[in-house]
PDB file of N, CA and C in Angstrom:
ATOM      1  N   MET A   1       0.417   0.625 -11.229  1.00  0.00           N
ATOM      2  CA  MET A   1      -0.175   1.640 -11.168  1.00  0.00           C
ATOM      3  C   MET A   1      -1.775   0.548 -10.962  1.00  0.00           C
ATOM      4  N   ASN A   2      -2.989   0.510 -10.423  1.00  0.00           N
ATOM      5  CA  ASN A   2      -3.904  -0.067 -10.409  1.00  0.00           C
ATOM      6  C   ASN A   2      -5.200   0.498 -11.079  1.00  0.00           C
ATOM      7  N   CYS A   3      -5.342   0.113 -12.258  1.00  0.00           N
ATOM      8  CA  CYS A   3      -6.204   0.982 -13.219  1.00  0.00           C
ATOM      9  C   CYS A   3      -7.546   0.069 -13.495  1.00  0.00           C
ATOM     10  N   PHE A   4      -8.257   0.110 -12.264  1.00  0.00           N
ATOM     11  CA  PHE A   4      -9.240  -0.701 -11.970  1.00  0.00           C
ATOM     12  C   PHE A   4     -10.495  -0.164 -11.558  1.00  0.00           C
ATOM     13  N   VAL A   5     -12.012  -0.188 -12.396  1.00  0.00           N
ATOM     14  CA  VAL A   5     -12.963   0.319 -11.680  1.00  0.00           C
ATOM     15  C   VAL A   5     -13.566   0.043 -11.101  1.00  0.00           C
ATOM     16  N   ARG A   6     -14.476  -0.362  -9.457  1.00  0.00           N
ATOM     17  CA  ARG A   6     -14.694  -0.826  -8.938  1.00  0.00           C
ATOM     18  C   ARG A   6     -16.463  -0.766  -9.378  1.00  0.00           C
ATOM     19  N   LYS A   7     -17.155  -1.868  -9.894  1.00  0.00           N
ATOM     20  CA  LYS A   7     -18.614  -1.868 -10.357  1.00  0.00           C
ATOM     21  C   LYS A   7     -19.123  -2.964  -9.846  1.00  0.00           C
ATOM     22  N   GLY A   8     -20.067  -2.663  -8.378  1.00  0.00           N
ATOM     23  CA  GLY A   8     -20.559  -4.015  -7.693  1.00  0.00           C
ATOM     24  C   GLY A   8     -19.496  -4.326  -7.097  1.00  0.00           C
ATOM     25  N   VAL A   9     -19.734  -5.582  -7.249  1.00  0.00           N
ATOM     26  CA  VAL A   9     -18.234  -6.836  -6.201  1.00  0.00           C
ATOM     27  C   VAL A   9     -17.246  -7.032  -7.758  1.00  0.00           C
ATOM     28  N   LYS A  10     -17.652  -6.742  -8.843  1.00  0.00           N
ATOM     29  CA  LYS A  10     -16.758  -7.135 -10.239  1.00  0.00           C
ATOM     30  C   LYS A  10     -15.956  -6.066 -10.566  1.00  0.00           C
ATOM     31  N   GLU A  11     -15.067  -5.941 -11.070  1.00  0.00           N
ATOM     32  CA  GLU A  11     -13.732  -5.335 -11.341  1.00  0.00           C
ATOM     33  C   GLU A  11     -14.034  -5.335 -12.772  1.00  0.00           C
ATOM     34  N   LEU A  12     -13.459  -4.467 -13.409  1.00  0.00           N
ATOM     35  CA  LEU A  12     -13.330  -3.783 -14.720  1.00  0.00           C
ATOM     36  C   LEU A  12     -12.239  -2.802 -15.019  1.00  0.00           C
ATOM     37  N   VAL A  13     -11.200  -4.096 -15.470  1.00  0.00           N
ATOM     38  CA  VAL A  13     -10.315  -3.172 -16.563  1.00  0.00           C
ATOM     39  C   VAL A  13      -9.856  -2.098 -17.347  1.00  0.00           C
ATOM     40  N   ARG A  14      -9.693  -1.077 -17.431  1.00  0.00           N
ATOM     41  CA  ARG A  14      -9.587  -0.122 -19.010  1.00  0.00           C
ATOM     42  C   ARG A  14      -8.113   0.106 -19.153  1.00  0.00           C
ATOM     43  N   PRO A  15      -8.136  -1.063 -19.938  1.00  0.00           N
ATOM     44  CA  PRO A  15      -6.182  -0.640 -20.639  1.00  0.00           C
ATOM     45  C   PRO A  15      -5.911   0.545 -21.243  1.00  0.00           C
ATOM     46  N   ALA A  16      -6.980   1.365 -22.076  1.00  0.00           N
ATOM     47  CA  ALA A  16      -6.872   2.419 -22.636  1.00  0.00           C
ATOM     48  C   ALA A  16      -6.560   3.478 -21.731  1.00  0.00           C
ATOM     49  N   ALA A  17      -7.191   3.644 -20.683  1.00  0.00           N
ATOM     50  CA  ALA A  17      -7.166   4.750 -19.547  1.00  0.00           C
ATOM     51  C   ALA A  17      -5.606   4.475 -19.561  1.00  0.00           C
ATOM     52  N   CYS A  18      -5.389   3.155 -18.796  1.00  0.00           N
ATOM     53  CA  CYS A  18      -4.048   2.947 -18.610  1.00  0.00           C
ATOM     54  C   CYS A  18      -3.082   3.080 -18.913  1.00  0.00           C
ATOM     55  N   GLU A  19      -3.304   2.761 -20.400  1.00  0.00           N
ATOM     56  CA  GLU A  19      -2.123   3.231 -21.096  1.00  0.00           C
ATOM     57  C   GLU A  19      -2.129   5.127 -21.592  1.00  0.00           C
ATOM     58  N   GLU A  20      -2.881   5.635 -21.541  1.00  0.00           N
ATOM     59  CA  GLU A  20      -3.329   6.955 -21.248  1.00  0.00           C
ATOM     60  C   GLU A  20      -2.704   7.087 -20.553  1.00  0.00           C
ATOM     61  N   VAL A  21      -2.518   7.164 -19.447  1.00  0.00           N
ATOM     62  CA  VAL A  21      -1.533   7.509 -17.929  1.00  0.00           C
ATOM     63  C   VAL A  21      -0.098   7.353 -17.993  1.00  0.00           C
ATOM     64  N   ALA A  22      -0.199   6.275 -18.437  1.00  0.00           N
ATOM     65  CA  ALA A  22       1.605   5.549 -18.459  1.00  0.00           C
ATOM     66  C   ALA A  22       2.502   6.355 -19.630  1.00  0.00           C
ATOM     67  N   ARG A  23       1.714   6.736 -20.487  1.00  0.00           N
ATOM     68  CA  ARG A  23       2.133   7.141 -21.524  1.00  0.00           C
ATOM     69  C   ARG A  23       2.108   8.657 -21.104  1.00  0.00           C
ATOM     70  N   PHE A  24       1.229   9.696 -19.994  1.00  0.00           N
ATOM     71  CA  PHE A  24       1.687  10.478 -20.277  1.00  0.00           C
ATOM     72  C   PHE A  24       2.491  10.956 -18.759  1.00  0.00           C
ATOM     73  N   GLY A  25       2.633   9.612 -18.151  1.00  0.00           N
ATOM     74  CA  GLY A  25       3.967   9.641 -17.005  1.00  0.00           C
ATOM     75  C   GLY A  25       4.964   9.792 -17.308  1.00  0.00           C
ATOM     76  N   SER A  26       4.983   8.820 -18.963  1.00  0.00           N
ATOM     77  CA  SER A  26       6.645   8.328 -20.052  1.00  0.00           C
ATOM     78  C   SER A  26       7.037  10.100 -19.895  1.00  0.00           C
ATOM     79  N   THR A  27       6.035  11.068 -20.828  1.00  0.00           N
ATOM     80  CA  THR A  27       6.213  12.131 -21.447  1.00  0.00           C
ATOM     81  C   THR A  27       6.169  13.249 -20.057  1.00  0.00           C
ATOM     82  N   LEU A  28       5.871  13.251 -19.134  1.00  0.00           N
ATOM     83  CA  LEU A  28       6.662  14.248 -17.774  1.00  0.00           C
ATOM     84  C   LEU A  28       7.655  13.695 -17.739  1.00  0.00           C
ATOM     85  N   ASP A  29       8.215  12.562 -17.813  1.00  0.00           N
ATOM     86  CA  ASP A  29       9.456  11.911 -17.114  1.00  0.00           C
ATOM     87  C   ASP A  29      10.121  12.673 -18.169  1.00  0.00           C
ATOM     88  N   LEU A  30      10.530  12.203 -19.462  1.00  0.00           N
ATOM     89  CA  LEU A  30      10.965  12.948 -20.704  1.00  0.00           C
ATOM     90  C   LEU A  30      11.348  14.270 -20.520  1.00  0.00           C
ATOM     91  N   ILE A  31      10.472  15.047 -20.125  1.00  0.00           N
ATOM     92  CA  ILE A  31      10.509  16.531 -19.796  1.00  0.00           C
ATOM     93  C   ILE A  31      11.378  16.776 -19.092  1.00  0.00           C
ATOM     94  N   LYS A  32      11.186  15.961 -18.133  1.00  0.00           N
ATOM     95  CA  LYS A  32      11.992  16.591 -16.706  1.00  0.00           C
ATOM     96  C   LYS A  32      13.417  16.113 -16.740  1.00  0.00           C
ATOM     97  N   ALA A  33      13.579  14.961 -16.955  1.00  0.00           N
ATOM     98  CA  ALA A  33      14.904  14.569 -18.258  1.00  0.00           C
ATOM     99  C   ALA A  33      15.491  15.810 -19.450  1.00  0.00           C
ATOM    100  N   LYS A  34      14.747  16.313 -19.272  1.00  0.00           N
ATOM    101  CA  LYS A  34      15.051  17.183 -20.462  1.00  0.00           C
ATOM    102  C   LYS A  34      15.657  18.394 -20.046  1.00  0.00           C
ATOM    103  N   LEU A  35      15.306  18.915 -19.209  1.00  0.00           N
ATOM    104  CA  LEU A  35      15.327  20.722 -18.167  1.00  0.00           C
ATOM    105  C   LEU A  35      16.412  19.981 -17.590  1.00  0.00           C
ATOM    106  N   ALA A  36      16.121  18.754 -16.867  1.00  0.00           N
ATOM    107  CA  ALA A  36      17.755  18.694 -16.626  1.00  0.00           C
ATOM    108  C   ALA A  36      19.448  18.630 -16.926  1.00  0.00           C
ATOM    109  N   VAL A  37      18.656  17.659 -18.352  1.00  0.00           N
ATOM    110  CA  VAL A  37      20.473  17.913 -18.588  1.00  0.00           C
ATOM    111  C   VAL A  37      20.679  19.373 -19.974  1.00  0.00           C
ATOM    112  N   GLU A  38      19.519  20.196 -19.671  1.00  0.00           N
ATOM    113  CA  GLU A  38      19.845  21.519 -20.295  1.00  0.00           C
ATOM    114  C   GLU A  38      20.084  22.487 -19.300  1.00  0.00           C
ATOM    115  N   SER A  39      20.086  21.868 -17.906  1.00  0.00           N
ATOM    116  CA  SER A  39      20.375  22.869 -16.467  1.00  0.00           C
ATOM    117  C   SER A  39      21.743  22.371 -16.305  1.00  0.00           C
ATOM    118  N   LEU A  40      21.827  21.530 -16.496  1.00  0.00           N
ATOM    119  CA  LEU A  40      23.952  20.458 -16.261  1.00  0.00           C
ATOM    120  C   LEU A  40      24.544  21.571 -17.702  1.00  0.00           C
ATOM    121  N   GLN A  41      24.084  21.413 -19.055  1.00  0.00           N
ATOM    122  CA  GLN A  41      24.723  21.637 -19.792  1.00  0.00           C
ATOM    123  C   GLN A  41      24.421  23.107 -19.698  1.00  0.00           C
ATOM    124  N   SER A  42      24.256  23.905 -19.364  1.00  0.00           N
ATOM    125  CA  SER A  42      23.907  25.590 -18.718  1.00  0.00           C
ATOM    126  C   SER A  42      24.821  25.850 -17.730  1.00  0.00           C
ATOM    127  N   ASN A  43      24.892  24.714 -16.646  1.00  0.00           N
ATOM    128  CA  ASN A  43      26.076  24.804 -15.985  1.00  0.00           C
ATOM    129  C   ASN A  43      27.427  24.580 -16.111  1.00  0.00           C
ATOM    130  N   LEU A  44      27.596  23.532 -17.065  1.00  0.00           N
ATOM    131  CA  LEU A  44      29.487  23.911 -17.359  1.00  0.00           C
ATOM    132  C   LEU A  44      29.356  24.464 -18.322  1.00  0.00           C
ATOM    133  N   LYS A  45      28.494  25.368 -18.834  1.00  0.00           N
ATOM    134  CA  LYS A  45      29.359  26.466 -19.654  1.00  0.00           C
ATOM    135  C   LYS A  45      29.750  27.773 -18.621  1.00  0.00           C
ATOM    136  N   ASP A  46      28.890  27.601 -17.122  1.00  0.00           N
ATOM    137  CA  ASP A  46      29.309  28.412 -16.695  1.00  0.00           C
ATOM    138  C   ASP A  46      31.092  27.874 -15.819  1.00  0.00           C
ATOM    139  N   VAL A  47      30.940  27.096 -15.823  1.00  0.00           N
ATOM    140  CA  VAL A  47      31.988  25.988 -14.584  1.00  0.00           C
ATOM    141  C   VAL A  47      33.412  26.558 -16.201  1.00  0.00           C
ATOM    142  N   ALA A  48      32.962  26.398 -17.393  1.00  0.00           N
ATOM    143  CA  ALA A  48      33.754  26.759 -18.816  1.00  0.00           C
ATOM    144  C   ALA A  48      34.891  28.191 -18.579  1.00  0.00           C
ATOM    145  N   LEU A  49      33.517  29.060 -18.395  1.00  0.00           N
ATOM    146  CA  LEU A  49      34.105  30.667 -18.058  1.00  0.00           C
ATOM    147  C   LEU A  49      34.724  30.754 -17.149  1.00  0.00           C
ATOM    148  N   GLU A  50      34.245  30.611 -15.591  1.00  0.00           N
ATOM    149  CA  GLU A  50      35.464  30.562 -14.640  1.00  0.00           C
ATOM    150  C   GLU A  50      36.647  29.933 -14.824  1.00  0.00           C
ATOM    151  N   LEU A  51      36.497  29.269 -15.824  1.00  0.00           N
ATOM    152  CA  LEU A  51      38.187  28.446 -16.178  1.00  0.00           C
ATOM    153  C   LEU A  51      38.600  29.313 -16.343  1.00  0.00           C
ATOM    154  N   SER A  52      38.427  29.773 -17.954  1.00  0.00           N
ATOM    155  CA  SER A  52      38.401  30.994 -18.519  1.00  0.00           C
ATOM    156  C   SER A  52      38.927  31.948 -18.014  1.00  0.00           C
ATOM    157  N   HIS A  53      38.441  32.378 -16.489  1.00  0.00           N
ATOM    158  CA  HIS A  53      38.632  33.861 -15.454  1.00  0.00           C
ATOM    159  C   HIS A  53      39.601  33.000 -14.405  1.00  0.00           C
ATOM    160  N   GLY A  54      40.863  31.995 -14.670  1.00  0.00           N
ATOM    161  CA  GLY A  54      41.742  31.913 -14.049  1.00  0.00           C
ATOM    162  C   GLY A  54      41.120  31.000 -12.583  1.00  0.00           C
ATOM    163  N   ARG A  55      39.947  30.376 -12.627  1.00  0.00           N
ATOM    164  CA  ARG A  55      39.775  30.008 -10.998  1.00  0.00           C
ATOM    165  C   ARG A  55      40.172  28.475 -10.705  1.00  0.00           C
ATOM    166  N   SER A  56      40.614  28.212  -9.121  1.00  0.00           N
ATOM    167  CA  SER A  56      41.126  27.394  -9.095  1.00  0.00           C
ATOM    168  C   SER A  56      40.701  25.902  -9.238  1.00  0.00           C
ATOM    169  N   PRO A  57      41.864  24.748  -9.667  1.00  0.00           N
ATOM    170  CA  PRO A  57      41.082  23.665 -10.309  1.00  0.00           C
ATOM    171  C   PRO A  57      40.176  23.261  -8.720  1.00  0.00           C
ATOM    172  N   THR A  58      40.437  23.621  -7.916  1.00  0.00           N
ATOM    173  CA  THR A  58      40.051  22.777  -6.958  1.00  0.00           C
ATOM    174  C   THR A  58      38.676  23.312  -6.760  1.00  0.00           C
ATOM    175  N   GLU A  59      38.256  25.088  -6.427  1.00  0.00           N
ATOM    176  CA  GLU A  59      37.465  25.069  -6.615  1.00  0.00           C
ATOM    177  C   GLU A  59      36.627  24.687  -7.908  1.00  0.00           C
ATOM    178  N   LEU A  60      36.790  24.534  -8.918  1.00  0.00           N
ATOM    179  CA  LEU A  60      35.691  24.024 -10.184  1.00  0.00           C
ATOM    180  C   LEU A  60      35.842  22.659  -9.718  1.00  0.00           C
ATOM    181  N   SER A  61      36.314  21.979  -8.934  1.00  0.00           N
ATOM    182  CA  SER A  61      36.062  20.768  -8.713  1.00  0.00           C
ATOM    183  C   SER A  61      34.619  20.307  -7.812  1.00  0.00           C
ATOM    184  N   VAL A  62      34.797  21.677  -6.858  1.00  0.00           N
ATOM    185  CA  VAL A  62      33.976  21.340  -6.125  1.00  0.00           C
ATOM    186  C   VAL A  62      32.341  21.724  -6.945  1.00  0.00           C
ATOM    187  N   LEU A  63      32.578  22.852  -7.802  1.00  0.00           N
ATOM    188  CA  LEU A  63      31.187  23.060  -8.461  1.00  0.00           C
ATOM    189  C   LEU A  63      30.843  22.291  -9.523  1.00  0.00           C
ATOM    190  N   LEU A  64      31.658  21.478  -9.765  1.00  0.00           N
ATOM    191  CA  LEU A  64      30.897  19.937 -11.217  1.00  0.00           C
ATOM    192  C   LEU A  64      30.775  19.067 -10.178  1.00  0.00           C
ATOM    193  N   SER A  65      31.400  18.641  -9.549  1.00  0.00           N
ATOM    194  CA  SER A  65      30.495  17.696  -7.610  1.00  0.00           C
ATOM    195  C   SER A  65      29.485  18.212  -7.710  1.00  0.00           C
ATOM    196  N   ASP A  66      28.944  19.918  -7.107  1.00  0.00           N
ATOM    197  CA  ASP A  66      28.074  20.236  -6.687  1.00  0.00           C
ATOM    198  C   ASP A  66      26.356  20.217  -8.076  1.00  0.00           C
ATOM    199  N   TYR A  67      27.319  20.147  -9.449  1.00  0.00           N
ATOM    200  CA  TYR A  67      26.107  20.590 -10.524  1.00  0.00           C
ATOM    201  C   TYR A  67      25.618  18.903 -11.012  1.00  0.00           C
ATOM    202  N   ILE A  68      26.555  18.057 -10.642  1.00  0.00           N
ATOM    203  CA  ILE A  68      26.649  16.619 -10.977  1.00  0.00           C
ATOM    204  C   ILE A  68      25.722  15.921 -10.480  1.00  0.00           C
ATOM    205  N   ASN A  69      25.730  16.015  -8.971  1.00  0.00           N
ATOM    206  CA  ASN A  69      25.076  15.933  -7.934  1.00  0.00           C
ATOM    207  C   ASN A  69      23.437  16.223  -8.255  1.00  0.00           C
ATOM    208  N   LEU A  70      23.801  17.854  -8.503  1.00  0.00           N
ATOM    209  CA  LEU A  70      22.211  18.479  -8.671  1.00  0.00           C
ATOM    210  C   LEU A  70      21.501  17.883 -10.162  1.00  0.00           C
ATOM    211  N   ALA A  71      22.107  17.481 -10.845  1.00  0.00           N
ATOM    212  CA  ALA A  71      21.681  17.079 -12.022  1.00  0.00           C
ATOM    213  C   ALA A  71      21.160  15.495 -11.665  1.00  0.00           C
ATOM    214  N   LEU A  72      21.984  14.832 -10.842  1.00  0.00           N
ATOM    215  CA  LEU A  72      21.551  13.077 -10.712  1.00  0.00           C
ATOM    216  C   LEU A  72      20.090  13.321  -9.474  1.00  0.00           C
ATOM    217  N   GLU A  73      20.419  14.362  -8.726  1.00  0.00           N
ATOM    218  CA  GLU A  73      18.844  14.306  -8.236  1.00  0.00           C
ATOM    219  C   GLU A  73      17.770  14.964  -9.221  1.00  0.00           C
ATOM    220  N   GLU A  74      17.881  15.390  -9.996  1.00  0.00           N
ATOM    221  CA  GLU A  74      16.723  16.121 -10.617  1.00  0.00           C
ATOM    222  C   GLU A  74      16.503  14.722 -11.731  1.00  0.00           C
ATOM    223  N   LEU A  75      17.865  14.625 -12.224  1.00  0.00           N
ATOM    224  CA  LEU A  75      17.401  13.124 -13.491  1.00  0.00           C
ATOM    225  C   LEU A  75      16.285  12.183 -12.476  1.00  0.00           C
ATOM    226  N   GLY A  76      16.461  11.991 -10.915  1.00  0.00           N
ATOM    227  CA  GLY A  76      16.008  11.167 -10.183  1.00  0.00           C
ATOM    228  C   GLY A  76      14.746  11.288 -10.110  1.00  0.00           C
ATOM    229  N   SER A  77      14.238  12.660 -10.082  1.00  0.00           N
ATOM    230  CA  SER A  77      12.739  13.038  -9.619  1.00  0.00           C
ATOM    231  C   SER A  77      12.096  12.564 -11.107  1.00  0.00           C
ATOM    232  N   ALA A  78      12.527  12.428 -12.250  1.00  0.00           N
ATOM    233  CA  ALA A  78      12.100  11.665 -12.958  1.00  0.00           C
ATOM    234  C   ALA A  78      11.763  11.301 -13.353  1.00  0.00           C
ATOM    235  N   SER A  79      12.387   9.962 -12.271  1.00  0.00           N
ATOM    236  CA  SER A  79      12.014   8.347 -13.042  1.00  0.00           C
ATOM    237  C   SER A  79      13.279   7.615 -13.522  1.00  0.00           C
ATOM    238  N   ILE A  80      14.567   8.288 -14.237  1.00  0.00           N
ATOM    239  CA  ILE A  80      15.113   7.811 -14.817  1.00  0.00           C
ATOM    240  C   ILE A  80      16.248   7.881 -14.035  1.00  0.00           C
ATOM    241  N   SER A  81      16.433   6.300 -14.325  1.00  0.00           N
ATOM    242  CA  SER A  81      17.710   4.875 -13.525  1.00  0.00           C
ATOM    243  C   SER A  81      19.198   5.698 -13.823  1.00  0.00           C
ATOM    244  N   ILE A  82      19.925   5.900 -13.165  1.00  0.00           N
ATOM    245  CA  ILE A  82      21.240   6.357 -13.398  1.00  0.00           C
ATOM    246  C   ILE A  82      22.217   4.703 -13.036  1.00  0.00           C
ATOM    247  N   GLU A  83      23.483   4.678 -13.700  1.00  0.00           N
ATOM    248  CA  GLU A  83      23.895   3.378 -13.164  1.00  0.00           C
ATOM    249  C   GLU A  83      25.437   4.244 -12.664  1.00  0.00           C
ATOM    250  N   ARG A  84      25.998   4.581 -11.811  1.00  0.00           N
ATOM    251  CA  ARG A  84      27.221   4.697 -11.697  1.00  0.00           C
ATOM    252  C   ARG A  84      28.051   3.333 -11.668  1.00  0.00           C
TER     253      ARG A  84
END
């Protein structure tokens, strides 16, 4: 990110403003990550409920795969890197 303000020909750096923007971005990423994890947690509870109601392992496997992919997508939008 460029945090420069052009003033005539000279460029002035504003590190405090840059740091504030970076902190805001980091905070937003953490909030997005928290929401993604909470969503996955809720979805896993649903899978456990479905399991107790006798849903087939094949159906649950597909459901789990979908939930995991959704969580990875949500974490990706939060600029969180996931190693697989």
